[in-house]
Amino acid sequence: MKKLLLPILIIGLTIWLFASNQPLWACILLLIVAVYLFFSKYANFCMGMALRQYGNGQVEKAFKWFKKAEKSGLNGRQKITYAYYLMREGKTEESEAIFTRMLAFKLTPDMKNLAKSNYAILLMKTGRIDEAREELEEIFPTYRVTNVYGSLGYLYILGDDMEKAKEFNHEAYDFNKDNAIILDNMVQLYTKLGDYEAAYQYVCELMEKKPAFIEAYYNAAMVEKELGKFCDAKAHLEHALTIRPTFLTTVTHENLQDAIDSLPA
């Protein structure tokens, strides 16, 4: 209802100005409204173009559009999106600056949780593992979403408490068994536990999702190698070589090639 109030007032004022024989002021009002609408929607347009270009692999063009959007004024969710893509391309200082500025102000609970969940990824990828885990553990009780389950599940696997890692990642799997990151965590969990048969069950589920990140294929191939499924391992490693790595990628193309070379001829 509140959103409709302003348009109704503007329409009413415009009609009144025309009725009062003040067409000049009515036109000025309409011009002001048009300019406002243009610039308020321009950031949305620029963000859309940026994401489209990024999806097409045109990273430089994408960031030109991101910059235009930033100059036009971003809302909170758009700032988080921009910070995330800065992080993906290794622009960590710029990304962190956006997150820290946002978190310095009072945000709605949902916006704060969204910002913190993405900021935790930055902390994790820049080596601040304990800080990342603390950020996620702080928001998890009231923000149980797939991305948090995926990030926190991975951090628990990196730790030494494998019972906790196992319990949490099974909870994550029950929460969303269709998510590729959660499935990849299950593969890594059972690989670390040395149970390759169990890991392979999750490899099969993971590969059905056709994941878009290198680690999924590398981790799958390592399990397949242990089980003697060398053709499958090679196919998955070769497919991973077709995926462009980002700053978030933990497996390089060199790692992939080394893994391929280690397979029996």
mmCIF file of C-alpha atoms in Angstrom:
data_model
loop_
_atom_site.group_PDB
_atom_site.id
_atom_site.type_symbol
_atom_site.label_atom_id
_atom_site.label_comp_id
_atom_site.label_asym_id
_atom_site.label_seq_id
_atom_site.Cartn_x
_atom_site.Cartn_y
_atom_site.Cartn_z
ATOM 1 C CA MET A 1 0.000 0.000 0.000
ATOM 2 C CA LYS A 2 2.835 2.400 0.869
ATOM 3 C CA LYS A 3 4.438 1.748 -2.511
ATOM 4 C CA LEU A 4 1.257 2.852 -4.260
ATOM 5 C CA LEU A 5 0.896 6.061 -2.229
ATOM 6 C CA LEU A 6 3.665 8.047 -3.953
ATOM 7 C CA PRO A 7 2.530 7.274 -7.548
ATOM 8 C CA ILE A 8 -1.047 8.176 -6.598
ATOM 9 C CA LEU A 9 0.114 11.494 -5.114
ATOM 10 C CA ILE A 10 2.207 12.309 -8.212
ATOM 11 C CA ILE A 11 -0.684 11.498 -10.560
ATOM 12 C CA GLY A 12 -3.054 13.541 -8.447
ATOM 13 C CA LEU A 13 -0.669 16.505 -8.309
ATOM 14 C CA THR A 14 -0.101 16.366 -12.075
ATOM 15 C CA ILE A 15 -3.843 16.341 -12.767
ATOM 16 C CA TRP A 16 -4.327 19.238 -10.338
ATOM 17 C CA LEU A 17 -1.576 21.285 -12.031
ATOM 18 C CA PHE A 18 -3.121 20.766 -15.458
ATOM 19 C CA ALA A 19 -6.578 21.537 -14.100
ATOM 20 C CA SER A 20 -5.198 24.699 -12.469
ATOM 21 C CA ASN A 21 -3.899 25.849 -15.857
ATOM 22 C CA GLN A 22 -0.256 25.292 -14.847
ATOM 23 C CA PRO A 23 0.941 22.984 -17.640
ATOM 24 C CA LEU A 24 4.566 24.135 -17.320
ATOM 25 C CA TRP A 25 4.830 22.956 -13.718
ATOM 26 C CA ALA A 26 3.015 19.757 -14.600
ATOM 27 C CA CYS A 27 5.564 19.053 -17.368
ATOM 28 C CA ILE A 28 8.462 19.845 -15.016
ATOM 29 C CA LEU A 29 7.044 17.419 -12.461
ATOM 30 C CA LEU A 30 6.675 14.703 -15.086
ATOM 31 C CA LEU A 31 10.246 15.342 -16.296
ATOM 32 C CA ILE A 32 11.597 15.025 -12.751
ATOM 33 C CA VAL A 33 9.711 11.765 -12.302
ATOM 34 C CA ALA A 34 10.992 10.430 -15.633
ATOM 35 C CA VAL A 35 14.609 11.270 -14.765
ATOM 36 C CA TYR A 36 14.215 9.651 -11.343
ATOM 37 C CA LEU A 37 12.728 6.479 -12.833
ATOM 38 C CA PHE A 38 15.481 6.295 -15.450
ATOM 39 C CA PHE A 39 18.315 6.488 -12.954
ATOM 40 C CA SER A 40 16.601 4.233 -10.405
ATOM 41 C CA LYS A 41 16.193 1.523 -13.047
ATOM 42 C CA TYR A 42 19.525 2.145 -14.795
ATOM 43 C CA ALA A 43 21.476 0.316 -12.091
ATOM 44 C CA ASN A 44 19.213 -2.714 -12.589
ATOM 45 C CA PHE A 45 19.843 -2.568 -16.326
ATOM 46 C CA CYS A 46 23.622 -2.322 -15.827
ATOM 47 C CA MET A 47 23.648 -5.222 -13.369
ATOM 48 C CA GLY A 48 21.676 -7.330 -15.813
ATOM 49 C CA MET A 49 24.133 -6.540 -18.598
ATOM 50 C CA ALA A 50 27.091 -7.272 -16.295
ATOM 51 C CA LEU A 51 25.765 -10.689 -15.322
ATOM 52 C CA ARG A 52 24.955 -11.514 -18.936
ATOM 53 C CA GLN A 53 28.458 -10.584 -20.101
ATOM 54 C CA TYR A 54 30.030 -12.516 -17.238
ATOM 55 C CA GLY A 55 27.962 -15.560 -18.088
ATOM 56 C CA ASN A 56 29.243 -15.306 -21.665
ATOM 57 C CA GLY A 57 32.839 -15.239 -20.447
ATOM 58 C CA GLN A 58 33.313 -11.529 -21.232
ATOM 59 C CA VAL A 59 34.812 -10.643 -17.857
ATOM 60 C CA GLU A 60 36.263 -7.227 -18.769
ATOM 61 C CA LYS A 61 33.019 -6.092 -20.372
ATOM 62 C CA ALA A 62 31.096 -7.399 -17.368
ATOM 63 C CA PHE A 63 33.102 -5.267 -14.957
ATOM 64 C CA LYS A 64 32.603 -2.174 -17.085
ATOM 65 C CA TRP A 65 28.876 -2.674 -16.595
ATOM 66 C CA PHE A 66 29.374 -3.392 -12.890
ATOM 67 C CA LYS A 67 31.212 -0.065 -12.565
ATOM 68 C CA LYS A 68 28.402 1.775 -14.344
ATOM 69 C CA ALA A 69 25.884 0.164 -12.023
ATOM 70 C CA GLU A 70 27.958 1.131 -8.991
ATOM 71 C CA LYS A 71 28.088 4.765 -10.108
ATOM 72 C CA SER A 72 24.324 4.771 -10.579
ATOM 73 C CA GLY A 73 23.740 3.544 -7.034
ATOM 74 C CA LEU A 74 23.289 -0.051 -5.934
ATOM 75 C CA ASN A 75 20.849 -1.473 -3.444
ATOM 76 C CA GLY A 76 22.080 -3.837 -0.727
ATOM 77 C CA ARG A 77 21.556 -7.067 -2.642
ATOM 78 C CA GLN A 78 23.260 -5.620 -5.729
ATOM 79 C CA LYS A 79 26.267 -4.558 -3.633
ATOM 80 C CA ILE A 80 26.631 -8.115 -2.353
ATOM 81 C CA THR A 81 26.395 -9.472 -5.894
ATOM 82 C CA TYR A 82 29.056 -7.036 -7.099
ATOM 83 C CA ALA A 83 31.328 -7.882 -4.143
ATOM 84 C CA TYR A 84 30.921 -11.591 -4.893
ATOM 85 C CA TYR A 85 32.014 -11.217 -8.510
ATOM 86 C CA LEU A 86 34.930 -9.013 -7.485
ATOM 87 C CA MET A 87 35.962 -11.853 -5.177
ATOM 88 C CA ARG A 88 35.591 -14.447 -7.950
ATOM 89 C CA GLU A 89 38.101 -12.531 -10.031
ATOM 90 C CA GLY A 90 40.597 -12.081 -7.189
ATOM 91 C CA LYS A 91 39.808 -8.427 -6.511
ATOM 92 C CA THR A 92 39.647 -9.244 -2.809
ATOM 93 C CA GLU A 93 40.488 -5.800 -1.415
ATOM 94 C CA GLU A 94 37.684 -4.146 -3.390
ATOM 95 C CA SER A 95 35.313 -6.941 -2.440
ATOM 96 C CA GLU A 96 36.167 -6.766 1.246
ATOM 97 C CA ALA A 97 35.758 -2.982 1.245
ATOM 98 C CA ILE A 98 32.149 -3.373 0.072
ATOM 99 C CA PHE A 99 31.359 -6.008 2.689
ATOM 100 C CA THR A 100 32.938 -4.110 5.582
ATOM 101 C CA ARG A 101 31.174 -0.866 4.621
ATOM 102 C CA MET A 102 27.847 -2.671 4.451
ATOM 103 C CA LEU A 103 28.308 -4.488 7.745
ATOM 104 C CA ALA A 104 29.277 -1.259 9.499
ATOM 105 C CA PHE A 105 25.672 -0.069 9.147
ATOM 106 C CA LYS A 106 22.453 -1.431 10.547
ATOM 107 C CA LEU A 107 20.905 -3.841 8.043
ATOM 108 C CA THR A 108 17.755 -5.890 7.987
ATOM 109 C CA PRO A 109 18.371 -9.384 9.424
ATOM 110 C CA ASP A 110 18.089 -11.026 5.993
ATOM 111 C CA MET A 111 20.460 -8.539 4.370
ATOM 112 C CA LYS A 112 22.970 -8.857 7.206
ATOM 113 C CA ASN A 113 22.901 -12.654 7.008
ATOM 114 C CA LEU A 114 23.297 -12.592 3.223
ATOM 115 C CA ALA A 115 26.255 -10.205 3.479
ATOM 116 C CA LYS A 116 27.909 -12.255 6.226
ATOM 117 C CA SER A 117 27.443 -15.548 4.391
ATOM 118 C CA ASN A 118 29.227 -14.131 1.348
ATOM 119 C CA TYR A 119 31.847 -12.321 3.414
ATOM 120 C CA ALA A 120 32.657 -15.656 5.075
ATOM 121 C CA ILE A 121 33.563 -17.066 1.655
ATOM 122 C CA LEU A 122 36.011 -14.191 1.188
ATOM 123 C CA LEU A 123 37.529 -14.857 4.611
ATOM 124 C CA MET A 124 37.834 -18.553 3.798
ATOM 125 C CA LYS A 125 39.438 -17.975 0.410
ATOM 126 C CA THR A 126 41.962 -15.516 1.867
ATOM 127 C CA GLY A 127 43.125 -17.953 4.517
ATOM 128 C CA ARG A 128 41.123 -16.715 7.496
ATOM 129 C CA ILE A 129 39.470 -20.060 8.137
ATOM 130 C CA ASP A 130 38.631 -19.565 11.820
ATOM 131 C CA GLU A 131 37.058 -16.159 11.145
ATOM 132 C CA ALA A 132 35.006 -17.598 8.289
ATOM 133 C CA ARG A 133 33.713 -20.416 10.464
ATOM 134 C CA GLU A 134 32.833 -17.979 13.276
ATOM 135 C CA GLU A 135 30.871 -15.759 10.881
ATOM 136 C CA LEU A 136 28.880 -18.719 9.583
ATOM 137 C CA GLU A 137 28.286 -20.254 12.999
ATOM 138 C CA GLU A 138 26.964 -16.891 14.190
ATOM 139 C CA ILE A 139 24.273 -16.662 11.511
ATOM 140 C CA PHE A 140 23.484 -20.372 11.075
ATOM 141 C CA PRO A 141 20.905 -20.696 13.893
ATOM 142 C CA THR A 142 18.613 -18.147 12.218
ATOM 143 C CA TYR A 143 19.787 -18.451 8.600
ATOM 144 C CA ARG A 144 19.709 -22.096 7.580
ATOM 145 C CA VAL A 145 20.053 -21.847 3.820
ATOM 146 C CA THR A 146 21.808 -24.010 1.245
ATOM 147 C CA ASN A 147 24.801 -21.719 0.766
ATOM 148 C CA VAL A 148 25.560 -21.625 4.485
ATOM 149 C CA TYR A 149 25.195 -25.389 4.760
ATOM 150 C CA GLY A 150 27.620 -25.770 1.865
ATOM 151 C CA SER A 151 30.265 -23.349 3.154
ATOM 152 C CA LEU A 152 30.127 -24.438 6.795
ATOM 153 C CA GLY A 153 30.057 -28.112 5.844
ATOM 154 C CA TYR A 154 33.246 -27.643 3.833
ATOM 155 C CA LEU A 155 34.950 -25.826 6.708
ATOM 156 C CA TYR A 156 34.097 -28.642 9.110
ATOM 157 C CA ILE A 157 35.663 -31.141 6.683
ATOM 158 C CA LEU A 158 38.866 -29.071 6.765
ATOM 159 C CA GLY A 159 38.924 -29.390 10.555
ATOM 160 C CA ASP A 160 39.925 -32.299 12.779
ATOM 161 C CA ASP A 161 36.534 -33.176 14.277
ATOM 162 C CA MET A 162 35.331 -35.633 11.664
ATOM 163 C CA GLU A 163 32.335 -36.747 13.728
ATOM 164 C CA LYS A 164 31.079 -33.166 13.721
ATOM 165 C CA ALA A 165 31.846 -32.861 10.005
ATOM 166 C CA LYS A 166 29.960 -36.081 9.294
ATOM 167 C CA GLU A 167 26.930 -35.112 11.373
ATOM 168 C CA PHE A 168 26.695 -31.606 9.906
ATOM 169 C CA ASN A 169 27.156 -32.652 6.276
ATOM 170 C CA HIS A 170 24.504 -35.339 6.588
ATOM 171 C CA GLU A 171 22.181 -32.673 7.984
ATOM 172 C CA ALA A 172 23.080 -30.496 4.983
ATOM 173 C CA TYR A 173 22.366 -33.418 2.628
ATOM 174 C CA ASP A 174 18.965 -33.935 4.223
ATOM 175 C CA PHE A 175 18.302 -30.199 3.848
ATOM 176 C CA ASN A 176 19.123 -30.108 0.119
ATOM 177 C CA LYS A 177 20.393 -33.289 -1.515
ATOM 178 C CA ASP A 178 20.145 -31.703 -4.967
ATOM 179 C CA ASN A 179 22.781 -29.037 -4.377
ATOM 180 C CA ALA A 180 26.100 -29.733 -6.118
ATOM 181 C CA ILE A 181 28.254 -28.121 -3.411
ATOM 182 C CA ILE A 182 26.602 -30.156 -0.650
ATOM 183 C CA LEU A 183 27.051 -33.327 -2.724
ATOM 184 C CA ASP A 184 30.699 -32.451 -3.379
ATOM 185 C CA ASN A 185 31.148 -31.989 0.375
ATOM 186 C CA MET A 186 29.808 -35.511 0.895
ATOM 187 C CA VAL A 187 32.339 -36.824 -1.630
ATOM 188 C CA GLN A 188 35.167 -35.015 0.170
ATOM 189 C CA LEU A 189 33.924 -36.126 3.585
ATOM 190 C CA TYR A 190 34.005 -39.831 2.762
ATOM 191 C CA THR A 191 37.229 -39.481 0.805
ATOM 192 C CA LYS A 192 38.864 -38.011 3.907
ATOM 193 C CA LEU A 193 37.380 -40.865 5.986
ATOM 194 C CA GLY A 194 38.880 -43.347 3.504
ATOM 195 C CA ASP A 195 35.495 -44.854 2.601
ATOM 196 C CA TYR A 196 35.702 -44.680 -1.185
ATOM 197 C CA GLU A 197 32.668 -46.876 -1.801
ATOM 198 C CA ALA A 198 30.484 -44.457 0.166
ATOM 199 C CA ALA A 199 32.158 -41.497 -1.544
ATOM 200 C CA TYR A 200 31.405 -43.022 -4.954
ATOM 201 C CA GLN A 201 27.679 -43.171 -4.217
ATOM 202 C CA TYR A 202 27.736 -39.390 -3.841
ATOM 203 C CA VAL A 203 29.967 -39.042 -6.915
ATOM 204 C CA CYS A 204 27.198 -40.654 -8.976
ATOM 205 C CA GLU A 205 24.603 -38.239 -7.565
ATOM 206 C CA LEU A 206 26.934 -35.287 -8.063
ATOM 207 C CA MET A 207 27.730 -36.062 -11.697
ATOM 208 C CA GLU A 208 24.010 -36.239 -12.508
ATOM 209 C CA LYS A 209 23.795 -32.541 -11.558
ATOM 210 C CA LYS A 210 26.420 -31.580 -14.184
ATOM 211 C CA PRO A 211 28.222 -29.216 -11.776
ATOM 212 C CA ALA A 212 29.894 -26.090 -13.144
ATOM 213 C CA PHE A 213 32.960 -26.020 -10.857
ATOM 214 C CA ILE A 214 36.296 -27.759 -11.322
ATOM 215 C CA GLU A 215 36.559 -29.272 -7.845
ATOM 216 C CA ALA A 216 33.520 -31.490 -8.351
ATOM 217 C CA TYR A 217 35.135 -33.313 -11.280
ATOM 218 C CA TYR A 218 38.550 -33.482 -9.641
ATOM 219 C CA ASN A 219 37.170 -34.912 -6.400
ATOM 220 C CA ALA A 220 35.038 -37.380 -8.340
ATOM 221 C CA ALA A 221 38.059 -38.476 -10.366
ATOM 222 C CA MET A 222 40.162 -39.039 -7.234
ATOM 223 C CA VAL A 223 37.509 -41.424 -5.903
ATOM 224 C CA GLU A 224 37.187 -43.166 -9.274
ATOM 225 C CA LYS A 225 40.964 -43.556 -9.447
ATOM 226 C CA GLU A 226 41.008 -45.275 -6.039
ATOM 227 C CA LEU A 227 38.281 -47.653 -7.219
ATOM 228 C CA GLY A 228 40.046 -48.468 -10.489
ATOM 229 C CA LYS A 229 37.542 -46.609 -12.672
ATOM 230 C CA PHE A 230 40.305 -44.976 -14.692
ATOM 231 C CA CYS A 231 38.302 -44.183 -17.853
ATOM 232 C CA ASP A 232 35.668 -42.321 -15.847
ATOM 233 C CA ALA A 233 38.357 -40.493 -13.895
ATOM 234 C CA LYS A 234 40.097 -39.377 -17.069
ATOM 235 C CA ALA A 235 36.844 -38.220 -18.660
ATOM 236 C CA HIS A 236 35.963 -36.129 -15.627
ATOM 237 C CA LEU A 237 39.435 -34.593 -15.388
ATOM 238 C CA GLU A 238 39.422 -33.719 -19.096
ATOM 239 C CA HIS A 239 36.002 -32.095 -18.734
ATOM 240 C CA ALA A 240 37.284 -30.071 -15.773
ATOM 241 C CA LEU A 241 40.019 -28.680 -18.034
ATOM 242 C CA THR A 242 37.303 -26.993 -20.117
ATOM 243 C CA ILE A 243 36.075 -24.961 -17.114
ATOM 244 C CA ARG A 244 37.613 -21.530 -16.548
ATOM 245 C CA PRO A 245 39.208 -21.283 -13.083
ATOM 246 C CA THR A 246 38.530 -18.272 -10.839
ATOM 247 C CA PHE A 247 40.048 -16.990 -7.619
ATOM 248 C CA LEU A 248 37.606 -19.241 -5.747
ATOM 249 C CA THR A 249 38.895 -22.359 -7.507
ATOM 250 C CA THR A 250 41.051 -24.580 -5.286
ATOM 251 C CA VAL A 251 42.156 -26.938 -8.078
ATOM 252 C CA THR A 252 44.283 -25.569 -10.918
ATOM 253 C CA HIS A 253 44.503 -26.802 -14.475
ATOM 254 C CA GLU A 254 48.038 -27.945 -13.628
ATOM 255 C CA ASN A 255 46.600 -30.121 -10.851
ATOM 256 C CA LEU A 256 44.156 -31.593 -13.349
ATOM 257 C CA GLN A 257 46.856 -32.358 -15.897
ATOM 258 C CA ASP A 258 49.069 -33.930 -13.244
ATOM 259 C CA ALA A 259 46.136 -36.108 -12.190
ATOM 260 C CA ILE A 260 45.536 -37.190 -15.805
ATOM 261 C CA ASP A 261 49.225 -38.028 -16.221
ATOM 262 C CA SER A 262 49.129 -40.155 -13.052
ATOM 263 C CA LEU A 263 46.448 -42.445 -14.451
ATOM 264 C CA PRO A 264 47.477 -45.799 -15.948
ATOM 265 C CA ALA A 265 47.865 -45.643 -19.719
#
